[in-house]
């Protein structure tokens, strides 16, 4: 079966993709508490990364570690929404999918903490 959403090319595809990305960001902000918390964390910490990062590489690492948390949270939220769309009944595979997504977020947080620690303590 061919998707009716595929087949657009060029500028039309880019405009549509941008619109879908904005809609997804707003949906995550509206429906996902963790996403809102992580965005607030990034908004607070980004200026600190610029101030405390001694080199542009330090700053880039610190900021990109924050963006990685947001990216992984978006992926985790999409996994959770998809699993819930299929069924909200307890199922061991649904639990596994959600737990693995949560673990990914956890490790992205550890990654950011390690990067910030190594840069700030050096």
Tab-separated table of N, CA and C in Angstrom:
chain	number	residue	atom	x	y	z
A	1	UNK	N	0.843	-1.172	0.000
A	1	UNK	CA	0.000	0.000	0.000
A	1	UNK	C	0.892	1.239	0.000
A	2	UNK	N	0.604	2.160	-0.883
A	2	UNK	CA	1.390	3.381	-0.984
A	2	UNK	C	0.777	4.472	-0.102
A	3	UNK	N	1.635	5.167	0.617
A	3	UNK	CA	1.179	6.230	1.497
A	3	UNK	C	0.776	7.456	0.681
A	4	UNK	N	-0.377	8.063	1.006
A	4	UNK	CA	-0.775	9.290	0.305
A	4	UNK	C	0.080	10.487	0.709
A	5	UNK	N	0.898	10.329	1.759
A	5	UNK	CA	1.723	11.429	2.243
A	5	UNK	C	3.112	11.434	1.604
A	6	UNK	N	3.416	10.403	0.848
A	6	UNK	CA	4.711	10.326	0.179
A	6	UNK	C	4.570	10.821	-1.251
A	7	UNK	N	5.668	11.179	-1.851
A	7	UNK	CA	5.645	11.575	-3.246
A	7	UNK	C	5.852	13.051	-3.486
A	8	UNK	N	5.710	13.849	-2.437
A	8	UNK	CA	5.971	15.282	-2.613
A	8	UNK	C	7.481	15.482	-2.675
A	9	UNK	N	7.908	16.399	-3.520
A	9	UNK	CA	9.338	16.651	-3.666
A	9	UNK	C	9.612	18.147	-3.629
A	10	UNK	N	10.883	18.477	-3.546
A	10	UNK	CA	11.299	19.862	-3.629
A	10	UNK	C	10.841	20.714	-2.471
A	11	UNK	N	10.532	21.954	-2.788
A	11	UNK	CA	10.159	22.932	-1.775
A	11	UNK	C	8.877	22.532	-1.049
A	12	UNK	N	7.927	21.952	-1.753
A	12	UNK	CA	6.665	21.521	-1.134
A	12	UNK	C	6.931	20.508	-0.014
A	13	UNK	N	7.852	19.575	-0.261
A	13	UNK	CA	8.188	18.576	0.750
A	13	UNK	C	8.841	19.242	1.957
A	14	UNK	N	9.735	20.188	1.707
A	14	UNK	CA	10.409	20.879	2.806
A	14	UNK	C	9.427	21.689	3.649
A	15	UNK	N	8.506	22.374	2.988
A	15	UNK	CA	7.499	23.153	3.705
A	15	UNK	C	6.618	22.234	4.547
A	16	UNK	N	6.175	21.120	3.966
A	16	UNK	CA	5.358	20.162	4.714
A	16	UNK	C	6.132	19.586	5.895
A	17	UNK	N	7.390	19.200	5.665
A	17	UNK	CA	8.206	18.618	6.729
A	17	UNK	C	8.386	19.616	7.873
A	18	UNK	N	8.619	20.865	7.529
A	18	UNK	CA	8.758	21.896	8.558
A	18	UNK	C	7.463	22.029	9.364
A	19	UNK	N	6.336	22.030	8.667
A	19	UNK	CA	5.041	22.115	9.353
A	19	UNK	C	4.804	20.937	10.285
A	20	UNK	N	5.147	19.735	9.828
A	20	UNK	CA	4.989	18.541	10.676
A	20	UNK	C	5.901	18.633	11.896
A	21	UNK	N	7.098	19.150	11.715
A	21	UNK	CA	8.035	19.282	12.833
A	21	UNK	C	7.522	20.276	13.867
A	22	UNK	N	6.987	21.391	13.405
A	22	UNK	CA	6.428	22.382	14.330
A	22	UNK	C	5.221	21.799	15.060
A	23	UNK	N	4.347	21.119	14.324
A	23	UNK	CA	3.166	20.500	14.945
A	23	UNK	C	3.581	19.464	15.991
A	24	UNK	N	4.602	18.680	15.680
A	24	UNK	CA	5.088	17.677	16.630
A	24	UNK	C	5.674	18.309	17.873
A	25	UNK	N	6.399	19.406	17.696
A	25	UNK	CA	6.977	20.103	18.841
A	25	UNK	C	5.878	20.649	19.748
A	26	UNK	N	4.874	21.276	19.147
A	26	UNK	CA	3.763	21.798	19.949
A	26	UNK	C	2.974	20.682	20.624
A	27	UNK	N	2.773	19.568	19.934
A	27	UNK	CA	2.057	18.431	20.523
A	27	UNK	C	2.827	17.877	21.717
A	28	UNK	N	4.138	17.740	21.572
A	28	UNK	CA	4.949	17.238	22.681
A	28	UNK	C	4.904	18.215	23.853
A	29	UNK	N	4.997	19.501	23.557
A	29	UNK	CA	4.966	20.500	24.628
A	29	UNK	C	3.615	20.477	25.345
A	30	UNK	N	2.545	20.262	24.612
A	30	UNK	CA	1.200	20.265	25.197
A	30	UNK	C	0.928	18.996	26.015
A	31	UNK	N	1.394	17.855	25.527
A	31	UNK	CA	0.975	16.579	26.108
A	31	UNK	C	2.031	15.864	26.949
A	32	UNK	N	3.275	16.295	26.894
A	32	UNK	CA	4.347	15.552	27.558
A	32	UNK	C	5.026	16.398	28.629
A	33	UNK	N	4.775	16.053	29.897
A	33	UNK	CA	5.383	16.787	31.008
A	33	UNK	C	6.908	16.742	30.958
A	34	UNK	N	7.461	15.563	30.707
A	34	UNK	CA	8.920	15.420	30.683
A	34	UNK	C	9.535	16.298	29.601
A	35	UNK	N	8.888	16.384	28.453
A	35	UNK	CA	9.401	17.234	27.374
A	35	UNK	C	9.437	18.685	27.822
A	36	UNK	N	8.359	19.149	28.450
A	36	UNK	CA	8.334	20.536	28.934
A	36	UNK	C	9.459	20.778	29.941
A	37	UNK	N	9.653	19.840	30.854
A	37	UNK	CA	10.706	19.991	31.860
A	37	UNK	C	12.085	20.058	31.211
A	38	UNK	N	12.308	19.212	30.217
A	38	UNK	CA	13.610	19.177	29.569
A	38	UNK	C	13.848	20.417	28.697
A	39	UNK	N	12.797	20.950	28.118
A	39	UNK	CA	12.938	22.201	27.364
A	39	UNK	C	13.279	23.336	28.322
A	40	UNK	N	12.617	23.390	29.452
A	40	UNK	CA	12.923	24.419	30.453
A	40	UNK	C	14.364	24.282	30.923
A	41	UNK	N	14.799	23.047	31.174
A	41	UNK	CA	16.185	22.795	31.566
A	41	UNK	C	17.154	23.306	30.502
A	42	UNK	N	16.862	23.027	29.244
A	42	UNK	CA	17.731	23.475	28.148
A	42	UNK	C	17.745	24.997	28.035
A	43	UNK	N	16.594	25.627	28.218
A	43	UNK	CA	16.520	27.091	28.141
A	43	UNK	C	17.353	27.734	29.255
A	44	UNK	N	17.340	27.120	30.427
A	44	UNK	CA	18.115	27.654	31.551
A	44	UNK	C	19.605	27.380	31.371
A	45	UNK	N	19.940	26.163	30.923
A	45	UNK	CA	21.347	25.766	30.865
A	45	UNK	C	22.094	26.260	29.629
A	46	UNK	N	21.396	26.550	28.550
A	46	UNK	CA	22.087	27.004	27.332
A	46	UNK	C	22.895	28.289	27.558
A	47	UNK	N	22.319	29.313	28.182
A	47	UNK	CA	23.149	30.504	28.453
A	47	UNK	C	24.332	30.193	29.380
A	48	UNK	N	24.138	29.264	30.320
A	48	UNK	CA	25.241	28.878	31.200
A	48	UNK	C	26.342	28.156	30.424
A	49	UNK	N	25.940	27.358	29.430
A	49	UNK	CA	26.922	26.680	28.583
A	49	UNK	C	27.740	27.696	27.800
A	50	UNK	N	27.079	28.722	27.312
A	50	UNK	CA	27.792	29.764	26.561
A	50	UNK	C	28.742	30.528	27.487
A	51	UNK	N	28.302	30.776	28.704
A	51	UNK	CA	29.124	31.529	29.651
A	51	UNK	C	30.294	30.695	30.179
A	52	UNK	N	30.020	29.466	30.610
A	52	UNK	CA	31.050	28.645	31.253
A	52	UNK	C	31.901	27.828	30.278
A	53	UNK	N	31.414	27.617	29.073
A	53	UNK	CA	32.229	26.900	28.098
A	53	UNK	C	33.388	27.764	27.672
A	54	UNK	N	34.600	27.315	27.912
A	54	UNK	CA	35.775	28.143	27.636
A	54	UNK	C	36.081	28.249	26.145
A	55	UNK	N	35.738	27.227	25.396
A	55	UNK	CA	36.007	27.235	23.960
A	55	UNK	C	34.695	26.989	23.213
A	56	UNK	N	34.661	27.305	21.949
A	56	UNK	CA	33.460	26.985	21.169
A	56	UNK	C	33.138	25.483	21.173
A	57	UNK	N	34.164	24.653	21.245
A	57	UNK	CA	33.929	23.202	21.301
A	57	UNK	C	33.244	22.833	22.615
A	58	UNK	N	33.704	23.404	23.722
A	58	UNK	CA	33.050	23.168	25.017
A	58	UNK	C	31.578	23.581	24.949
A	59	UNK	N	31.354	24.766	24.418
A	59	UNK	CA	29.988	25.270	24.324
A	59	UNK	C	29.123	24.364	23.450
A	60	UNK	N	29.677	23.947	22.323
A	60	UNK	CA	28.929	23.085	21.405
A	60	UNK	C	28.608	21.743	22.059
A	61	UNK	N	29.561	21.172	22.769
A	61	UNK	CA	29.315	19.897	23.447
A	61	UNK	C	28.233	20.036	24.517
A	62	UNK	N	28.322	21.097	25.287
A	62	UNK	CA	27.351	21.296	26.365
A	62	UNK	C	25.940	21.509	25.801
A	63	UNK	N	25.830	22.339	24.776
A	63	UNK	CA	24.519	22.616	24.185
A	63	UNK	C	23.994	21.398	23.438
A	64	UNK	N	24.854	20.715	22.697
A	64	UNK	CA	24.379	19.543	21.950
A	64	UNK	C	23.955	18.417	22.887
A	65	UNK	N	24.569	18.325	24.050
A	65	UNK	CA	24.122	17.305	25.011
A	65	UNK	C	22.705	17.608	25.504
A	66	UNK	N	22.373	18.890	25.614
A	66	UNK	CA	21.007	19.273	25.999
A	66	UNK	C	20.015	18.981	24.869
A	67	UNK	N	20.433	19.284	23.636
A	67	UNK	CA	19.567	18.992	22.489
A	67	UNK	C	19.345	17.497	22.329
A	68	UNK	N	20.376	16.704	22.636
A	68	UNK	CA	20.225	15.248	22.548
A	68	UNK	C	19.156	14.755	23.518
A	69	UNK	N	19.095	15.317	24.700
A	69	UNK	CA	18.049	14.934	25.666
A	69	UNK	C	16.674	15.190	25.064
A	70	UNK	N	16.502	16.356	24.460
A	70	UNK	CA	15.210	16.711	23.863
A	70	UNK	C	14.874	15.769	22.711
A	71	UNK	N	15.850	15.469	21.873
A	71	UNK	CA	15.626	14.562	20.740
A	71	UNK	C	15.209	13.184	21.225
A	72	UNK	N	15.936	12.664	22.207
A	72	UNK	CA	15.620	11.320	22.718
A	72	UNK	C	14.253	11.323	23.399
A	73	UNK	N	13.925	12.391	24.096
A	73	UNK	CA	12.592	12.480	24.727
A	73	UNK	C	11.489	12.488	23.677
A	74	UNK	N	11.699	13.190	22.574
A	74	UNK	CA	10.705	13.185	21.495
A	74	UNK	C	10.521	11.776	20.935
A	75	UNK	N	11.615	11.070	20.729
A	75	UNK	CA	11.517	9.687	20.236
A	75	UNK	C	10.815	8.787	21.250
A	76	UNK	N	11.162	8.954	22.533
A	76	UNK	CA	10.507	8.169	23.578
A	76	UNK	C	9.013	8.465	23.630
A	77	UNK	N	8.653	9.726	23.531
A	77	UNK	CA	7.237	10.096	23.563
A	77	UNK	C	6.490	9.511	22.371
A	78	UNK	N	7.138	9.469	21.214
A	78	UNK	CA	6.473	8.889	20.039
A	78	UNK	C	6.295	7.384	20.203
A	79	UNK	N	7.269	6.722	20.817
A	79	UNK	CA	7.118	5.286	21.103
A	79	UNK	C	5.949	5.066	22.055
A	80	UNK	N	5.890	5.853	23.114
A	80	UNK	CA	4.810	5.702	24.095
A	80	UNK	C	3.447	5.962	23.461
A	81	UNK	N	3.340	6.993	22.635
A	81	UNK	CA	2.061	7.296	21.982
A	81	UNK	C	1.647	6.172	21.040
A	82	UNK	N	2.610	5.617	20.316
A	82	UNK	CA	2.303	4.526	19.394
A	82	UNK	C	1.845	3.291	20.147
A	83	UNK	N	2.541	2.956	21.221
A	83	UNK	CA	2.157	1.794	22.033
A	83	UNK	C	0.763	2.008	22.612
A	84	UNK	N	0.499	3.199	23.136
A	84	UNK	CA	-0.822	3.486	23.704
A	84	UNK	C	-1.911	3.488	22.636
A	85	UNK	N	-1.572	3.858	21.419
A	85	UNK	CA	-2.542	3.838	20.307
A	85	UNK	C	-2.972	2.413	20.002
A	86	UNK	N	-2.012	1.505	20.089
A	86	UNK	CA	-2.318	0.104	19.810
A	86	UNK	C	-3.182	-0.479	20.911
A	87	UNK	N	-2.798	-0.235	22.169
A	87	UNK	CA	-3.583	-0.725	23.300
A	87	UNK	C	-3.040	-0.129	24.583
A	88	UNK	N	-3.939	0.211	25.499
A	88	UNK	CA	-3.505	0.693	26.803
A	88	UNK	C	-3.506	-0.437	27.830
A	89	UNK	N	-3.870	-1.638	27.395
A	89	UNK	CA	-3.811	-2.799	28.283
A	89	UNK	C	-2.356	-3.123	28.585
A	90	UNK	N	-2.145	-3.660	29.783
A	90	UNK	CA	-0.787	-4.040	30.165
A	90	UNK	C	-0.344	-5.240	29.332
A	91	UNK	N	0.805	-5.096	28.710
A	91	UNK	CA	1.373	-6.178	27.914
A	91	UNK	C	2.881	-6.120	28.090
A	92	UNK	N	3.524	-7.280	28.209
A	92	UNK	CA	4.964	-7.285	28.493
A	92	UNK	C	5.785	-6.631	27.379
A	93	UNK	N	5.360	-6.760	26.119
A	93	UNK	CA	6.098	-6.113	25.029
A	93	UNK	C	5.888	-4.597	25.032
A	94	UNK	N	4.683	-4.174	25.375
A	94	UNK	CA	4.422	-2.731	25.485
A	94	UNK	C	5.269	-2.140	26.611
A	95	UNK	N	5.310	-2.846	27.730
A	95	UNK	CA	6.132	-2.392	28.852
A	95	UNK	C	7.601	-2.356	28.460
A	96	UNK	N	8.059	-3.364	27.745
A	96	UNK	CA	9.460	-3.397	27.320
A	96	UNK	C	9.775	-2.203	26.412
A	97	UNK	N	8.898	-1.922	25.456
A	97	UNK	CA	9.127	-0.799	24.541
A	97	UNK	C	9.199	0.517	25.307
A	98	UNK	N	8.273	0.714	26.232
A	98	UNK	CA	8.269	1.952	27.006
A	98	UNK	C	9.477	2.043	27.931
A	99	UNK	N	9.849	0.930	28.554
A	99	UNK	CA	11.009	0.924	29.440
A	99	UNK	C	12.305	1.199	28.675
A	100	UNK	N	12.428	0.643	27.484
A	100	UNK	CA	13.630	0.873	26.681
A	100	UNK	C	13.707	2.340	26.250
A	101	UNK	N	12.577	2.916	25.870
A	101	UNK	CA	12.545	4.342	25.541
A	101	UNK	C	12.943	5.193	26.733
A	102	UNK	N	12.446	4.825	27.898
A	102	UNK	CA	12.793	5.545	29.115
A	102	UNK	C	14.277	5.405	29.421
A	103	UNK	N	14.826	4.228	29.197
A	103	UNK	CA	16.264	4.018	29.411
A	103	UNK	C	17.086	4.903	28.481
A	104	UNK	N	16.622	5.072	27.258
A	104	UNK	CA	17.332	5.937	26.312
A	104	UNK	C	17.376	7.376	26.828
A	105	UNK	N	16.264	7.849	27.362
A	105	UNK	CA	16.239	9.199	27.937
A	105	UNK	C	17.199	9.277	29.119
A	106	UNK	N	17.164	8.259	29.971
A	106	UNK	CA	18.043	8.212	31.137
A	106	UNK	C	19.509	8.317	30.726
A	107	UNK	N	19.897	7.549	29.716
A	107	UNK	CA	21.291	7.581	29.282
A	107	UNK	C	21.657	8.898	28.595
A	108	UNK	N	20.698	9.548	27.961
A	108	UNK	CA	20.992	10.868	27.390
A	108	UNK	C	21.209	11.888	28.508
A	109	UNK	N	20.495	11.726	29.616
A	109	UNK	CA	20.707	12.601	30.773
A	109	UNK	C	22.078	12.350	31.399
A	110	UNK	N	22.458	11.073	31.513
A	110	UNK	CA	23.787	10.745	32.036
A	110	UNK	C	24.862	11.326	31.119
A	111	UNK	N	24.671	11.190	29.823
A	111	UNK	CA	25.614	11.736	28.843
A	111	UNK	C	25.806	13.238	29.067
A	112	UNK	N	24.712	13.969	29.217
A	112	UNK	CA	24.809	15.415	29.438
A	112	UNK	C	25.519	15.715	30.745
A	113	UNK	N	25.191	14.983	31.795
A	113	UNK	CA	25.830	15.218	33.094
A	113	UNK	C	27.334	14.977	33.019
A	114	UNK	N	27.743	13.922	32.334
A	114	UNK	CA	29.175	13.620	32.195
A	114	UNK	C	29.875	14.722	31.405
A	115	UNK	N	29.285	15.134	30.302
A	115	UNK	CA	29.890	16.197	29.482
A	115	UNK	C	30.026	17.477	30.289
A	116	UNK	N	28.966	17.890	30.953
A	116	UNK	CA	29.014	19.118	31.738
A	116	UNK	C	30.039	18.997	32.867
A	117	UNK	N	30.064	17.861	33.541
A	117	UNK	CA	31.014	17.656	34.620
A	117	UNK	C	32.451	17.757	34.114
A	118	UNK	N	32.746	17.039	33.048
A	118	UNK	CA	34.111	17.037	32.531
A	118	UNK	C	34.561	18.422	32.070
A	119	UNK	N	33.652	19.175	31.478
A	119	UNK	CA	34.017	20.514	31.008
A	119	UNK	C	34.147	21.501	32.169
A	120	UNK	N	33.231	21.421	33.116
A	120	UNK	CA	33.241	22.404	34.210
A	120	UNK	C	34.294	22.119	35.266
A	121	UNK	N	34.718	20.880	35.411
A	121	UNK	CA	35.662	20.525	36.460
A	121	UNK	C	37.103	20.576	35.982
A	122	UNK	N	37.325	20.627	34.693
A	122	UNK	CA	38.703	20.577	34.170
A	122	UNK	C	39.598	21.664	34.683
